[in-house]
Short mmCIF file of C-alpha atoms and ligand atoms in Angstrom, two decimals:
data_model
loop_
_atom_site.label_atom_id
_atom_site.label_comp_id
_atom_site.label_asym_id
_atom_site.label_seq_id
_atom_site.Cartn_x
_atom_site.Cartn_y
_atom_site.Cartn_z
CA MET A 6 132.07 31.48 104.31
CA ALA A 7 133.05 27.84 104.34
CA VAL A 8 130.46 25.21 105.09
CA LEU A 9 130.77 24.42 108.78
CA HIS A 10 129.33 20.97 108.79
CA ASN A 11 129.65 17.87 106.78
CA ARG A 12 127.18 16.79 104.17
CA ILE A 13 128.76 13.40 103.67
CA SER A 14 127.08 10.43 105.34
CA GLN A 15 128.40 9.06 108.63
CA LYS A 16 128.93 5.73 106.94
CA GLU A 17 131.12 7.19 104.25
CA LEU A 18 133.09 9.24 106.74
CA LYS A 19 133.79 6.14 108.79
CA GLU A 20 134.89 4.24 105.70
CA ARG A 21 137.26 7.07 104.84
CA LEU A 22 138.73 6.94 108.33
CA TYR A 23 139.42 3.23 108.03
CA GLN A 24 141.05 3.75 104.64
CA GLU A 25 143.52 6.25 106.05
CA THR A 26 147.01 4.84 106.16
CA GLU A 27 148.67 7.50 108.27
CA PRO A 28 148.33 6.83 112.01
CA ARG A 29 146.39 9.32 114.11
CA ILE A 30 147.28 10.73 117.47
CA THR A 31 144.40 11.14 119.92
CA LEU A 32 144.70 13.95 122.42
CA SER A 33 142.72 16.19 124.69
CA PHE A 34 143.16 19.70 125.99
CA TYR A 35 141.14 22.32 127.80
CA HIS A 36 141.64 25.85 128.97
CA TYR A 37 139.51 28.32 130.88
CA PHE A 38 139.84 31.82 129.45
CA PRO A 39 137.36 34.55 128.50
CA VAL A 40 135.94 34.00 125.00
CA PRO A 41 134.02 37.16 124.06
CA ASP A 42 132.51 35.73 120.87
CA PRO A 43 132.28 31.91 121.03
CA ALA A 44 130.55 31.57 117.64
CA ASN A 45 133.27 33.51 115.90
CA PHE A 46 136.01 31.56 117.70
CA ARG A 47 134.30 28.32 116.73
CA ASP A 48 134.29 29.29 113.03
CA GLU A 49 137.96 30.23 113.10
CA LEU A 50 138.97 27.03 114.86
CA TYR A 51 136.89 24.86 112.60
CA GLN A 52 138.32 26.32 109.42
CA SER A 53 141.90 25.98 110.60
CA LEU A 54 141.62 22.51 112.11
CA VAL A 55 139.65 20.99 109.27
CA LYS A 56 142.58 21.84 106.96
CA LEU A 57 144.83 19.80 109.23
CA LYS A 58 142.39 16.86 109.01
CA VAL A 59 141.61 17.08 112.72
CA PHE A 60 138.63 14.98 113.86
CA GLY A 61 136.86 14.97 117.20
CA ARG A 62 134.67 17.17 119.29
CA ILE A 63 135.44 20.58 120.66
CA TYR A 64 133.26 22.64 122.95
CA ILE A 65 133.57 26.42 123.08
CA ALA A 66 131.90 28.57 125.71
CA HIS A 67 132.35 32.06 127.11
CA GLU A 68 134.47 30.37 129.79
CA GLY A 69 136.90 28.54 127.50
CA ILE A 70 137.57 25.48 125.37
CA ASN A 71 137.42 21.71 125.93
CA ALA A 72 138.60 19.38 123.18
CA GLN A 73 139.05 15.70 122.45
CA VAL A 74 140.49 15.23 119.00
CA SER A 75 142.62 13.08 116.74
CA VAL A 76 145.11 14.36 114.19
CA PRO A 77 147.20 12.58 111.54
CA ALA A 78 150.64 12.12 113.12
CA GLY A 79 152.28 14.19 110.38
CA ASN A 80 150.04 17.18 111.19
CA PHE A 81 150.54 17.05 114.94
CA GLU A 82 153.18 19.75 115.07
CA ALA A 83 151.30 22.03 112.69
CA MET A 84 148.21 21.68 114.88
CA ARG A 85 150.17 22.39 118.03
CA ASP A 86 151.78 25.45 116.43
CA TYR A 87 148.39 26.70 115.32
CA LEU A 88 146.89 26.28 118.81
CA HIS A 89 149.88 27.95 120.42
CA SER A 90 149.51 30.86 118.01
CA ILE A 91 146.16 31.69 119.64
CA ALA A 92 147.40 33.99 122.43
CA PRO A 93 145.40 32.54 125.38
CA LEU A 94 146.37 29.01 124.30
CA ALA A 95 150.11 29.68 124.02
CA GLY A 96 151.90 26.80 125.71
CA ILE A 97 148.68 24.82 126.39
CA ARG A 98 149.25 21.27 127.58
CA LEU A 99 148.14 18.67 125.04
CA ASN A 100 147.38 15.35 126.73
CA VAL A 101 148.19 12.58 124.30
CA ALA A 102 146.19 9.40 124.88
CA VAL A 103 148.20 6.22 125.24
CA ASP A 104 146.89 2.88 123.96
CA ASP A 105 144.58 4.56 121.50
CA ASP A 106 144.07 3.41 117.92
CA GLY A 107 143.15 6.92 116.73
CA LYS A 108 139.84 5.66 115.36
CA SER A 109 137.56 7.28 117.93
CA PHE A 110 136.48 10.17 115.70
CA TRP A 111 135.81 10.46 111.99
CA VAL A 112 134.44 13.97 111.72
CA LEU A 113 135.20 17.32 113.34
CA LYS A 114 132.47 18.91 115.42
CA VAL A 115 133.02 22.29 117.05
CA LYS A 116 130.06 23.32 119.15
CA VAL A 117 129.19 26.38 121.16
CA ARG A 118 127.92 25.50 124.61
CA GLU A 119 126.74 27.39 127.66
CA LYS A 120 129.70 26.01 129.67
CA ILE A 121 132.64 23.71 128.87
CA VAL A 122 131.83 21.83 132.10
CA ALA A 123 128.19 21.95 133.21
CA ASP A 124 128.26 23.32 136.74
CA GLY A 125 124.71 24.45 137.53
CA ILE A 126 126.06 27.74 138.87
CA THR A 127 123.47 30.48 138.42
CA ASP A 128 125.40 33.23 140.19
CA ASN A 129 126.44 35.69 137.47
CA SER A 130 129.23 37.10 139.60
CA PHE A 131 131.07 33.75 139.48
CA SER A 132 134.03 33.88 137.15
CA MET A 133 136.74 31.46 136.10
CA GLU A 134 139.26 34.30 136.10
CA ASN A 135 140.01 33.79 139.78
CA LYS A 136 141.22 30.18 140.04
CA GLY A 137 143.07 28.23 142.69
CA ARG A 138 146.81 27.79 142.47
CA TYR A 139 148.13 24.88 140.43
CA VAL A 140 150.19 22.23 142.19
CA ASP A 141 152.24 19.58 140.43
CA ALA A 142 152.93 16.12 141.86
CA ALA A 143 155.91 17.17 144.00
CA GLU A 144 154.13 20.25 145.35
CA MET A 145 151.04 18.22 146.13
CA ASN A 146 153.09 15.65 148.06
CA ASP A 147 154.73 18.43 150.06
CA LEU A 148 151.48 20.17 150.81
CA MET A 149 149.91 16.88 151.92
CA LYS A 150 152.49 16.63 154.70
CA ASP A 151 150.98 19.73 156.31
CA PRO A 152 148.35 18.66 158.89
CA ASP A 153 146.32 21.73 157.86
CA THR A 154 145.79 20.38 154.36
CA VAL A 155 142.55 18.79 153.20
CA VAL A 156 142.46 16.89 149.91
CA ILE A 157 139.13 16.84 148.08
CA ASP A 158 138.18 14.42 145.32
CA MET A 159 135.92 16.08 142.73
CA ARG A 160 135.07 12.93 140.80
CA ASN A 161 132.05 10.65 140.91
CA HIS A 162 131.56 7.93 143.48
CA TYR A 163 132.39 5.04 141.14
CA GLU A 164 135.71 6.71 140.37
CA PHE A 165 136.55 7.41 144.02
CA GLU A 166 135.55 3.87 144.96
CA VAL A 167 138.42 2.15 143.13
CA GLY A 168 141.17 4.68 143.77
CA HIS A 169 141.90 8.01 145.43
CA PHE A 170 144.55 10.03 147.23
CA GLU A 171 145.45 9.09 150.82
CA ASN A 172 142.86 10.53 153.21
CA ALA A 173 141.01 12.28 150.40
CA LEU A 174 137.53 13.53 151.15
CA GLU A 175 134.77 12.23 148.92
CA ILE A 176 131.97 14.58 147.91
CA PRO A 177 129.18 12.01 147.82
CA SER A 178 127.25 12.73 144.65
CA ASP A 179 127.38 11.46 141.13
CA THR A 180 126.90 14.88 139.57
CA PHE A 181 129.41 17.68 139.51
CA ARG A 182 126.59 20.25 139.79
CA GLU A 183 125.61 18.87 143.19
CA GLN A 184 129.18 18.43 144.32
CA LEU A 185 130.10 22.11 144.04
CA PRO A 186 127.73 23.44 146.73
CA MET A 187 128.31 20.28 148.80
CA ALA A 188 132.07 20.88 148.86
CA VAL A 189 131.49 24.42 150.13
CA GLN A 190 129.16 23.14 152.83
CA MET A 191 131.42 20.31 153.94
CA MET A 192 134.39 22.65 154.25
CA ASN A 193 132.52 25.54 155.82
CA ASP A 194 134.23 25.25 159.22
CA LYS A 195 137.62 24.68 157.60
CA LYS A 196 138.07 27.99 155.81
CA ASP A 197 141.61 28.42 157.12
CA LYS A 198 142.83 25.05 155.81
CA ASN A 199 144.83 24.40 152.66
CA ILE A 200 142.41 22.79 150.24
CA ILE A 201 143.75 20.72 147.34
CA MET A 202 141.15 19.67 144.81
CA TYR A 203 141.74 17.05 142.15
CA CYS A 204 139.95 15.14 139.42
CA THR A 205 140.91 12.84 136.53
CA GLY A 206 142.33 15.35 134.05
CA GLY A 207 142.07 18.67 135.88
CA ILE A 208 139.10 20.31 134.16
CA ARG A 209 136.58 19.76 136.98
CA CYS A 210 138.83 20.58 139.93
CA GLU A 211 140.03 23.75 138.25
CA LYS A 212 136.45 24.98 138.19
CA ALA A 213 135.82 23.70 141.70
CA SER A 214 138.84 25.64 142.97
CA ALA A 215 137.43 28.85 141.46
CA PHE A 216 134.09 28.10 143.08
CA MET A 217 135.69 27.67 146.51
CA LEU A 218 137.51 31.00 146.16
CA HIS A 219 134.24 32.57 145.08
CA ASN A 220 132.76 31.28 148.34
CA GLY A 221 135.36 32.87 150.57
CA PHE A 222 137.99 30.14 150.86
CA LYS A 223 141.52 31.48 150.72
CA ASN A 224 144.09 28.70 150.32
CA VAL A 225 142.76 26.73 147.42
CA PHE A 226 144.94 24.59 145.17
CA HIS A 227 144.21 22.18 142.36
CA LEU A 228 146.22 19.41 140.82
CA ALA A 229 147.43 20.44 137.36
CA GLY A 230 146.54 17.84 134.74
CA GLY A 231 144.73 15.73 137.36
CA ILE A 232 145.55 12.18 138.39
CA ILE A 233 146.68 11.29 134.88
CA ASN A 234 149.47 13.84 135.02
CA TYR A 235 150.26 13.08 138.67
CA ALA A 236 150.81 9.39 137.90
CA GLN A 237 153.12 10.27 135.02
CA GLN A 238 155.16 12.72 137.08
CA VAL A 239 155.51 10.28 139.97
CA LYS A 240 156.89 7.70 137.56
CA GLU A 241 159.17 10.02 135.63
CA MET A 242 160.61 11.78 138.67
CA ASP A 243 160.53 8.80 141.00
CA LEU A 244 158.43 10.62 143.60
CA GLU A 245 156.50 9.14 146.48
CA ASN A 246 153.08 8.04 145.23
CA LYS A 247 150.15 9.12 147.39
CA PHE A 248 147.42 7.88 145.09
CA ILE A 249 146.10 4.46 146.10
CA GLY A 250 144.45 1.97 143.76
CA LYS A 251 143.18 2.57 140.26
CA ASN A 252 142.50 5.68 138.25
CA PHE A 253 139.14 5.18 136.57
CA VAL A 254 139.23 6.26 132.93
CA PHE A 255 136.64 5.97 130.21
CA ASP A 256 138.40 3.72 127.79
CA ASP A 257 138.26 0.01 127.19
CA ARG A 258 140.35 -0.70 130.26
CA LEU A 259 138.00 1.25 132.57
CA GLY A 260 140.93 2.19 134.73
CA GLU A 261 144.67 2.42 134.97
CA ARG A 262 146.24 0.67 137.94
CA ILE A 263 148.45 3.04 139.92
CA THR A 264 149.20 0.86 142.94
CA ASP A 265 148.47 -2.79 143.66
CA ASP A 266 146.05 -1.92 146.46
CA VAL A 267 142.52 -3.10 145.81
CA ILE A 268 140.37 -0.76 147.87
CA ALA A 269 136.91 -1.56 146.52
CA LYS A 270 134.69 -4.61 146.93
CA CYS A 271 132.74 -6.80 144.53
CA HIS A 272 129.19 -5.41 144.43
CA GLN A 273 127.84 -8.94 144.40
CA CYS A 274 129.78 -10.95 146.98
CA GLY A 275 131.81 -8.32 148.82
CA ILE A 276 135.32 -9.69 148.39
CA PRO A 277 138.07 -7.22 147.46
CA ALA A 278 137.76 -6.34 143.75
CA ASP A 279 138.11 -3.22 141.65
CA THR A 280 137.28 -4.26 138.11
CA HIS A 281 134.45 -2.27 136.62
CA THR A 282 132.30 -3.97 134.06
CA ASN A 283 129.06 -3.29 132.23
CA CYS A 284 126.26 -5.79 132.81
CA ARG A 285 126.13 -8.11 129.81
CA ASN A 286 122.35 -7.89 129.61
CA SER A 287 122.13 -5.08 127.05
CA GLY A 288 118.73 -4.07 128.46
CA CYS A 289 120.62 -3.23 131.67
CA HIS A 290 124.24 -2.36 130.91
CA LEU A 291 124.81 -1.25 134.51
CA LEU A 292 128.36 -0.22 135.36
CA PHE A 293 129.43 -2.07 138.49
CA ILE A 294 132.34 -3.79 140.21
CA GLN A 295 132.52 -7.55 139.82
CA CYS A 296 135.09 -10.10 141.00
CA THR A 297 136.25 -12.87 138.65
CA ALA A 298 134.28 -15.56 140.50
CA CYS A 299 131.02 -13.59 140.22
CA ALA A 300 131.81 -12.72 136.61
CA GLU A 301 131.91 -16.44 135.90
CA LYS A 302 128.91 -17.34 138.02
CA TYR A 303 126.66 -14.63 136.54
CA GLU A 304 128.29 -14.59 133.09
CA GLY A 305 129.10 -10.90 133.49
CA CYS A 306 125.58 -9.95 134.61
CA CYS A 307 124.84 -7.67 137.55
CA SER A 308 122.06 -9.84 139.03
CA GLN A 309 120.25 -13.16 138.82
CA GLU A 310 117.47 -11.32 137.00
CA CYS A 311 119.82 -10.12 134.25
CA TYR A 312 121.49 -13.53 134.12
CA ASP A 313 118.09 -15.15 133.51
CA ILE A 314 117.30 -12.70 130.73
CA LEU A 315 120.68 -13.38 129.10
CA GLN A 316 119.78 -17.10 128.82
CA LEU A 317 116.70 -16.32 126.68
CA PRO A 318 116.79 -16.32 122.87
CA GLU A 319 117.78 -12.92 121.41
CA GLU A 320 114.23 -12.30 120.15
CA GLU A 321 112.81 -12.72 123.66
CA GLN A 322 115.50 -10.45 125.05
CA LYS A 323 114.58 -7.75 122.54
CA LYS A 324 110.94 -7.87 123.63
CA ILE A 325 111.93 -7.44 127.25
CA ARG A 326 114.30 -4.58 126.42
CA ALA A 327 111.55 -2.70 124.59
CA GLY A 328 109.50 -2.55 127.79
CA ILE A 329 112.28 -1.60 130.20
CA ASP A 330 112.75 1.78 131.76
CA LYS A 331 116.48 2.12 131.91
CA GLY A 332 116.17 4.69 134.67
CA ARG A 333 117.03 2.07 137.26
CA ASN A 334 120.72 2.24 136.45
CA ILE A 335 122.49 4.31 139.00
CA PHE A 336 125.38 4.95 136.66
CA ASN A 337 123.05 6.03 133.91
CA LYS A 338 125.04 9.07 132.91
CA SER A 339 128.28 7.27 132.40
CA LYS A 340 126.64 4.40 130.65
CA ALA A 341 126.42 6.02 127.24
CA ARG A 342 130.03 7.04 127.47
CA LEU A 343 131.10 3.50 128.23
CA ARG A 344 129.69 2.01 125.08
CA PRO A 345 132.21 1.49 122.30
CA LYS A 346 133.13 4.94 121.08
CA ILE A 347 132.20 4.23 117.47
CA LYS A 348 128.54 3.77 118.38
CA LYS A 349 128.49 6.68 120.78
CA THR A 350 129.61 9.40 118.43
CA GLY A 351 127.40 8.17 115.64
CA SER A 352 124.22 8.81 117.61
CA GLU A 353 125.19 12.27 118.77
ZN1 ZN B 22 132.07 -11.30 143.71
ZN1 ZN B 23 122.11 -6.07 134.86
#
């Protein structure tokens, strides 16, 4: 059997990536389908994709596959053909990242996990085989005209805060695990309504839709491909746009503007603002919304306290960092993901 992991140093792998001359395409895909033997599927995938020089990370679970990868442009079609040759993945949508330099990954990791999206569901009778119905942008718009339709946002608060669908219901928690039972509870007296669930790329709301059905809801829909796909379809087909504000995404831009509406407020002074930033004090790194005036006044820091620390010599700052419990950051979970990708993957 082929060696399934790399014995070459991270440093060397990175150097190799930067020496590549052929551009890479970065893309993501996911699919829920029964995988009887995840370890075996992982081995097969790894061996085939490594030949195509695919980098990135792929999670396999009994419930399906979730992948973020890059592939040399010349191998893109071969990779797509290979994926489509796997019966349950025939015709799978590959979401190609725009504005990406293709340098996010320099090694392929295919891992077996308990779930492709951690959901905290302990009920063994829950299955992803019974999912809500997909809606595309046009169908979602139509369904939203029905007064008996409720739209539910399955993302985190900081995502909802800067942009969401008209009249969408927020499930107020920053973890998906907590949101699932909360959504059921909040909708308990609305079992006869049409429920449309959505998230950024579709992977969370697809699971949420299955969970609602599992809990006795009947008319459950979810937005295929999430907000990313909705925004594209609205543009391409010149449809009415019912998403207001910004779609928060984890890349350098921290969000793609969909409409000019600014629906959030600066966390420091309260004026309308929707630009997320990470506190410049690296002992803090809090993700928060800051207006341009506050950004200038606090030099990109979240508080006077962090501003004061930033004025100290680097050595002093290091000493303070060593003693800090970073638990105070409310956006702790997202924080690691917001660091430059190169650093992130290296420490995995
Ligand atoms: Zn401000
Ligand atoms: Zn701070």
